[in-house]
MMTF fields as JSON, N, C-alpha, C and O atoms, coordinates in Angstrom:
{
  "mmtfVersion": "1.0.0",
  "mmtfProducer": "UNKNOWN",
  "numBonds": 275,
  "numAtoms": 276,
  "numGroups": 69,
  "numChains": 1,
  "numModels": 1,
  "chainsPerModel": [1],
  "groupsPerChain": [69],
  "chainIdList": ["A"],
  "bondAtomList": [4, 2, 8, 6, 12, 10, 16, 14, 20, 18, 24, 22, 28, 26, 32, 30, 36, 34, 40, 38, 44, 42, 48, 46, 52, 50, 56, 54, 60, 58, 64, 62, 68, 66, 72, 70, 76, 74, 80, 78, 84, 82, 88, 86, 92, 90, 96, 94, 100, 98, 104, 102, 108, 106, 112, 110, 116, 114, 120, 118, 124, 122, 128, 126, 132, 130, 136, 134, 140, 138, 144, 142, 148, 146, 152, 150, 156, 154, 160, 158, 164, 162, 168, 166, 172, 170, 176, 174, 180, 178, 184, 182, 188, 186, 192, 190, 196, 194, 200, 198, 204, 202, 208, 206, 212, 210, 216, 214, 220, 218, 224, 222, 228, 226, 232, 230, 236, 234, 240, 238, 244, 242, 248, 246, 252, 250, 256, 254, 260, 258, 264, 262, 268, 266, 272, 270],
  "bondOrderList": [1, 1, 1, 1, 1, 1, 1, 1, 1, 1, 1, 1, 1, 1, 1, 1, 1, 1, 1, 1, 1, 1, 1, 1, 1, 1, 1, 1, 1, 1, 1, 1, 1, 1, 1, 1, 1, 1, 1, 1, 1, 1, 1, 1, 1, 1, 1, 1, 1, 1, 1, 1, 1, 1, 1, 1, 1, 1, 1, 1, 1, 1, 1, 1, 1, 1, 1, 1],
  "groupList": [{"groupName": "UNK", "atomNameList": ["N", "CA", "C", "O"], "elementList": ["N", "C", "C", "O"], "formalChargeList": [0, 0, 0, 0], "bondAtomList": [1, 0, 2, 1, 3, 2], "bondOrderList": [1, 1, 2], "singleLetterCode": "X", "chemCompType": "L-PEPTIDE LINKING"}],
  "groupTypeList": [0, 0, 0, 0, 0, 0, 0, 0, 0, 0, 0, 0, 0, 0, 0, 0, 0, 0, 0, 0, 0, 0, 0, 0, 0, 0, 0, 0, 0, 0, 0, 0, 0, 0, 0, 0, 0, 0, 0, 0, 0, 0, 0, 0, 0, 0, 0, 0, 0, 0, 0, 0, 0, 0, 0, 0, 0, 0, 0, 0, 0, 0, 0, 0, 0, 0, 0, 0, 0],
  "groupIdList": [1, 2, 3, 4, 5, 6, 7, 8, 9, 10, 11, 12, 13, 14, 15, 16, 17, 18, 19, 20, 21, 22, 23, 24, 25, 26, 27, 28, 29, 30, 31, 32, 33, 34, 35, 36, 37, 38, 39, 40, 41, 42, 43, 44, 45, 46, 47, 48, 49, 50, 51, 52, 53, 54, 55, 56, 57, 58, 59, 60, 61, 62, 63, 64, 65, 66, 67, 68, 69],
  "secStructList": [7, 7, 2, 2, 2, 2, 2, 2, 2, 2, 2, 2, 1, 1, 2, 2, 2, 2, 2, 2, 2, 6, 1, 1, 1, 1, 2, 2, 2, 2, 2, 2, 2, 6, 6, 6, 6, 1, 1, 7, 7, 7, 7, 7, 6, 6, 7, 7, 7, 7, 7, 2, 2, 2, 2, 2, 2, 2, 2, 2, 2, 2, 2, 2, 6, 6, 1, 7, 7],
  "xCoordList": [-13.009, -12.213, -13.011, -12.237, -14.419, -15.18, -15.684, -16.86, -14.776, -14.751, -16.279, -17.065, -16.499, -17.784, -19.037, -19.863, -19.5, -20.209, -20.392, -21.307, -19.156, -19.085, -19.589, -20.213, -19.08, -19.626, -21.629, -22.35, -22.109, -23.168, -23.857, -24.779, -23.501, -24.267, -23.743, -24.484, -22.783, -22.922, -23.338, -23.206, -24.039, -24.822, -26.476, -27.413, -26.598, -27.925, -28.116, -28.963, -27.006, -27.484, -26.668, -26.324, -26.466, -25.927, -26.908, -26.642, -28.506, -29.306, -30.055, -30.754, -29.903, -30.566, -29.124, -29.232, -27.991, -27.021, -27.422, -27.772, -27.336, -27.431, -28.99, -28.908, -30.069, -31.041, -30.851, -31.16, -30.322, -30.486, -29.539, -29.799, -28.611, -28.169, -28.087, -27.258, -29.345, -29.956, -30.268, -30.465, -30.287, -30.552, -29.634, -29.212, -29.206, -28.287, -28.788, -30.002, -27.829, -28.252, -28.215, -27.967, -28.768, -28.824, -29.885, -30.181, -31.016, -32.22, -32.907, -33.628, -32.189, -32.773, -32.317, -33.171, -31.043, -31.17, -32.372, -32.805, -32.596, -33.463, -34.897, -35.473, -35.178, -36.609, -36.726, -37.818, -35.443, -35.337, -35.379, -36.131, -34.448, -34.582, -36.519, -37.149, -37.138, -38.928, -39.364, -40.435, -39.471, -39.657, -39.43, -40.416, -38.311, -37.978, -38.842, -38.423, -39.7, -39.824, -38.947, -39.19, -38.083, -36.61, -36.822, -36.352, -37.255, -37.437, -38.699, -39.712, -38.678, -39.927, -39.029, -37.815, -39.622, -39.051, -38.575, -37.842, -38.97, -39.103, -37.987, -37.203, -37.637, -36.375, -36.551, -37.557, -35.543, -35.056, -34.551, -33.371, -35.097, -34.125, -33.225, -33.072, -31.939, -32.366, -32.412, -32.178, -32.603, -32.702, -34.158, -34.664, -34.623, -36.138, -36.133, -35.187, -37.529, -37.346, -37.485, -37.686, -37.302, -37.259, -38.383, -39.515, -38.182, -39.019, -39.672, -38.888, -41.012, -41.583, -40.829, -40.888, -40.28, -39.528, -38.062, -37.555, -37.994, -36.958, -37.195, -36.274, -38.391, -39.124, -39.444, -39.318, -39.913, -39.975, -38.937, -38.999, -37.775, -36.246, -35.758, -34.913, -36.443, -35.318, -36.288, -35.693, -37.663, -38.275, -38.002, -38.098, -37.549, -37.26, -36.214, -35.875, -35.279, -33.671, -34.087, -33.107, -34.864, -34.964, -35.463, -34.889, -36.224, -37.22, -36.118, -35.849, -35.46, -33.986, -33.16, -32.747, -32.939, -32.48, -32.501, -31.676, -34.043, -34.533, -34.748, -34.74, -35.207, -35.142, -36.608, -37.031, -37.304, -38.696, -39.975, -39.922, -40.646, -41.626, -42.573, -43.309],
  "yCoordList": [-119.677, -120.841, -122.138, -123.087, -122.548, -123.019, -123.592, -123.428, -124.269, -124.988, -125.566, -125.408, -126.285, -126.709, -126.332, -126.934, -125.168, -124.379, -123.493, -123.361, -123.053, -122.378, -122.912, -122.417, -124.395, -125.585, -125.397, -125.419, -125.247, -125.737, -124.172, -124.351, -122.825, -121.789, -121.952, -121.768, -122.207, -122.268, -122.996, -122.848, -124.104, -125.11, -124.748, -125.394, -123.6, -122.914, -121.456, -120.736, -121.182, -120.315, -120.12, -119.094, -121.429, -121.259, -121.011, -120.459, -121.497, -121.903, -120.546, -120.202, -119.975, -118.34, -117.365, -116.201, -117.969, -116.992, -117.257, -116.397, -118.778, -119.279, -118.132, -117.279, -118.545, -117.961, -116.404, -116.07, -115.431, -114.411, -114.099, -113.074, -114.813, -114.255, -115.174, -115.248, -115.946, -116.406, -115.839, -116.308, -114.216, -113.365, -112.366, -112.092, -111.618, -110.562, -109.54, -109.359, -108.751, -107.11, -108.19, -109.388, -106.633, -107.318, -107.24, -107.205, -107.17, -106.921, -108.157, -107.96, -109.222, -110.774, -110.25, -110.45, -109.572, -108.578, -107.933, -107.9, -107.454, -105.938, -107.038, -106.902, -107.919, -108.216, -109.387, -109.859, -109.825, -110.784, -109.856, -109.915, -108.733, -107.343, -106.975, -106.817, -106.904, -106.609, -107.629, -107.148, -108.72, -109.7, -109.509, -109.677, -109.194, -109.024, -107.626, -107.011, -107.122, -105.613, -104.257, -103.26, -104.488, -103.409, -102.732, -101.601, -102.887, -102.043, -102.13, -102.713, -101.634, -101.973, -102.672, -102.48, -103.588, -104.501, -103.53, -104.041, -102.315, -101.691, -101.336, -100.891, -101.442, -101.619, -100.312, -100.055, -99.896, -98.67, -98.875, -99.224, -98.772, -98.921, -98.518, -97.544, -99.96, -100.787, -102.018, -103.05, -102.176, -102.971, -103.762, -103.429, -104.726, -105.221, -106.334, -106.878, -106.429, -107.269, -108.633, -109.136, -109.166, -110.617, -111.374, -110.925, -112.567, -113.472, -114.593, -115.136, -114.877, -115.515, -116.829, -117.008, -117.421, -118.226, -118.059, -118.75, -117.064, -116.456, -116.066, -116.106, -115.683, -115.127, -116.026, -115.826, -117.185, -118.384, -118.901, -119.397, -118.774, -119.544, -118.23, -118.416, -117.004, -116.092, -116.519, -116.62, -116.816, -117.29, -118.366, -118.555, -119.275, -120.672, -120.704, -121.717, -119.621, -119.43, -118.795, -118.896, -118.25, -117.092, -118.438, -118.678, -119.322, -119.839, -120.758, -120.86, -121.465, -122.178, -122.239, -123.069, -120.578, -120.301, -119.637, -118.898, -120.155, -119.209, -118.456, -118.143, -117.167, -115.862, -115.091, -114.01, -116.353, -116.157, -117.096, -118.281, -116.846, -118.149, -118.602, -119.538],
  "zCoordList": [128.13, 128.098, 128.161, 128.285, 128.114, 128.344, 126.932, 126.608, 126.092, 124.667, 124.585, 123.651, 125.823, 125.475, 125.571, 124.885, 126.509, 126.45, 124.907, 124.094, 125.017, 123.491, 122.361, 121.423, 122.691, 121.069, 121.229, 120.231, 122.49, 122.884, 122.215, 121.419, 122.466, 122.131, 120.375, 119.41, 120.34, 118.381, 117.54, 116.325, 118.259, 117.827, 118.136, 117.665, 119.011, 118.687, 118.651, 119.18, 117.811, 116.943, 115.646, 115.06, 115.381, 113.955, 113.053, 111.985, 113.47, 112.061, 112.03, 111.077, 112.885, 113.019, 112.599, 112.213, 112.731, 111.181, 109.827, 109.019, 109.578, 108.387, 107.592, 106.709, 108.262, 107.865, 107.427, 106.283, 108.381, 108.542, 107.234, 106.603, 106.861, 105.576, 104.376, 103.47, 104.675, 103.191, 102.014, 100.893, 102.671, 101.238, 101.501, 102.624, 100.081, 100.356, 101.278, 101.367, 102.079, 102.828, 103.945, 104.081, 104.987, 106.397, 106.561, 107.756, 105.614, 105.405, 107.101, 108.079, 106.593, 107.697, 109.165, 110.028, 109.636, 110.562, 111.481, 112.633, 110.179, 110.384, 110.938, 112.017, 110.058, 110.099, 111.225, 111.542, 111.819, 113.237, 114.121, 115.095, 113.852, 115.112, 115.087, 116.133, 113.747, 114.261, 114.621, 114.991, 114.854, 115.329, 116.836, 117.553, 117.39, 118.664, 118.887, 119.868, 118.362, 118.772, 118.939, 119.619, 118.277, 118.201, 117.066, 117.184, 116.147, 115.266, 114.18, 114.567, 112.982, 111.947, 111.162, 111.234, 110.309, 109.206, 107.848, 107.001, 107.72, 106.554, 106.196, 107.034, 104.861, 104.557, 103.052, 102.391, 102.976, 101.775, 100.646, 100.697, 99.408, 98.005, 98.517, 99.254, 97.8, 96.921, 97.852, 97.223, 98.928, 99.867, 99.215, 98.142, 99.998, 99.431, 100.726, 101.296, 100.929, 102.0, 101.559, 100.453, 102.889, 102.573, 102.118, 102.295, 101.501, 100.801, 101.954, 102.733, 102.01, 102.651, 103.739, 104.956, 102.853, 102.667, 104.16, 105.044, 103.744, 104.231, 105.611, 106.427, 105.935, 106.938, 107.712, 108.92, 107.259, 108.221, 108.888, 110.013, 108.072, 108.526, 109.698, 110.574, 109.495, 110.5, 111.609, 112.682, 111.689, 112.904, 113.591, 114.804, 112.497, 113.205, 113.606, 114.218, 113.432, 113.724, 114.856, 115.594, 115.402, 117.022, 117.525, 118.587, 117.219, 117.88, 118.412, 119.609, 117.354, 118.216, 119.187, 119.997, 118.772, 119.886, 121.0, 121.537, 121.421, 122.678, 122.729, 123.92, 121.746, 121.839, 121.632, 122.041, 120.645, 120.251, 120.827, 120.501, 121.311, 121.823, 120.939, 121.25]
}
């Protein structure tokens, strides 16, 4: 019930959704979850991993929001 708290966590971590599905699949998922150490980035036809590009934004999206140092 806490509207503004709520506004406050979706305002840091919107840009770590946005990122994570900058490319099709949940491929940006998978490769924020290896990042955290939860899993390997490696992904299965016809999946493909993410683009450099892409890889920077799912970091800067953890890094936002507290999750990555």
């Amino acid at each position: 019930g806490d509207y503004a708290e709520a506004l406050k966590i979706q305002d840091r971590l919107m840009p770590l959704h946005s990122a994570i599905f900058a490319e099709p699949g949940l491929v940006g998922v998978k490769y924020a979850m290896s990042l955290l150490d939860l899993c390997s980035d490696e992904v299965r036809l016809p999946l493909v991993g993410l683009s450099d590009g892409a890889k920077e934004g799912v970091a800067a999206g953890l890094r936002h929001a507290g999750l990555l140092d």
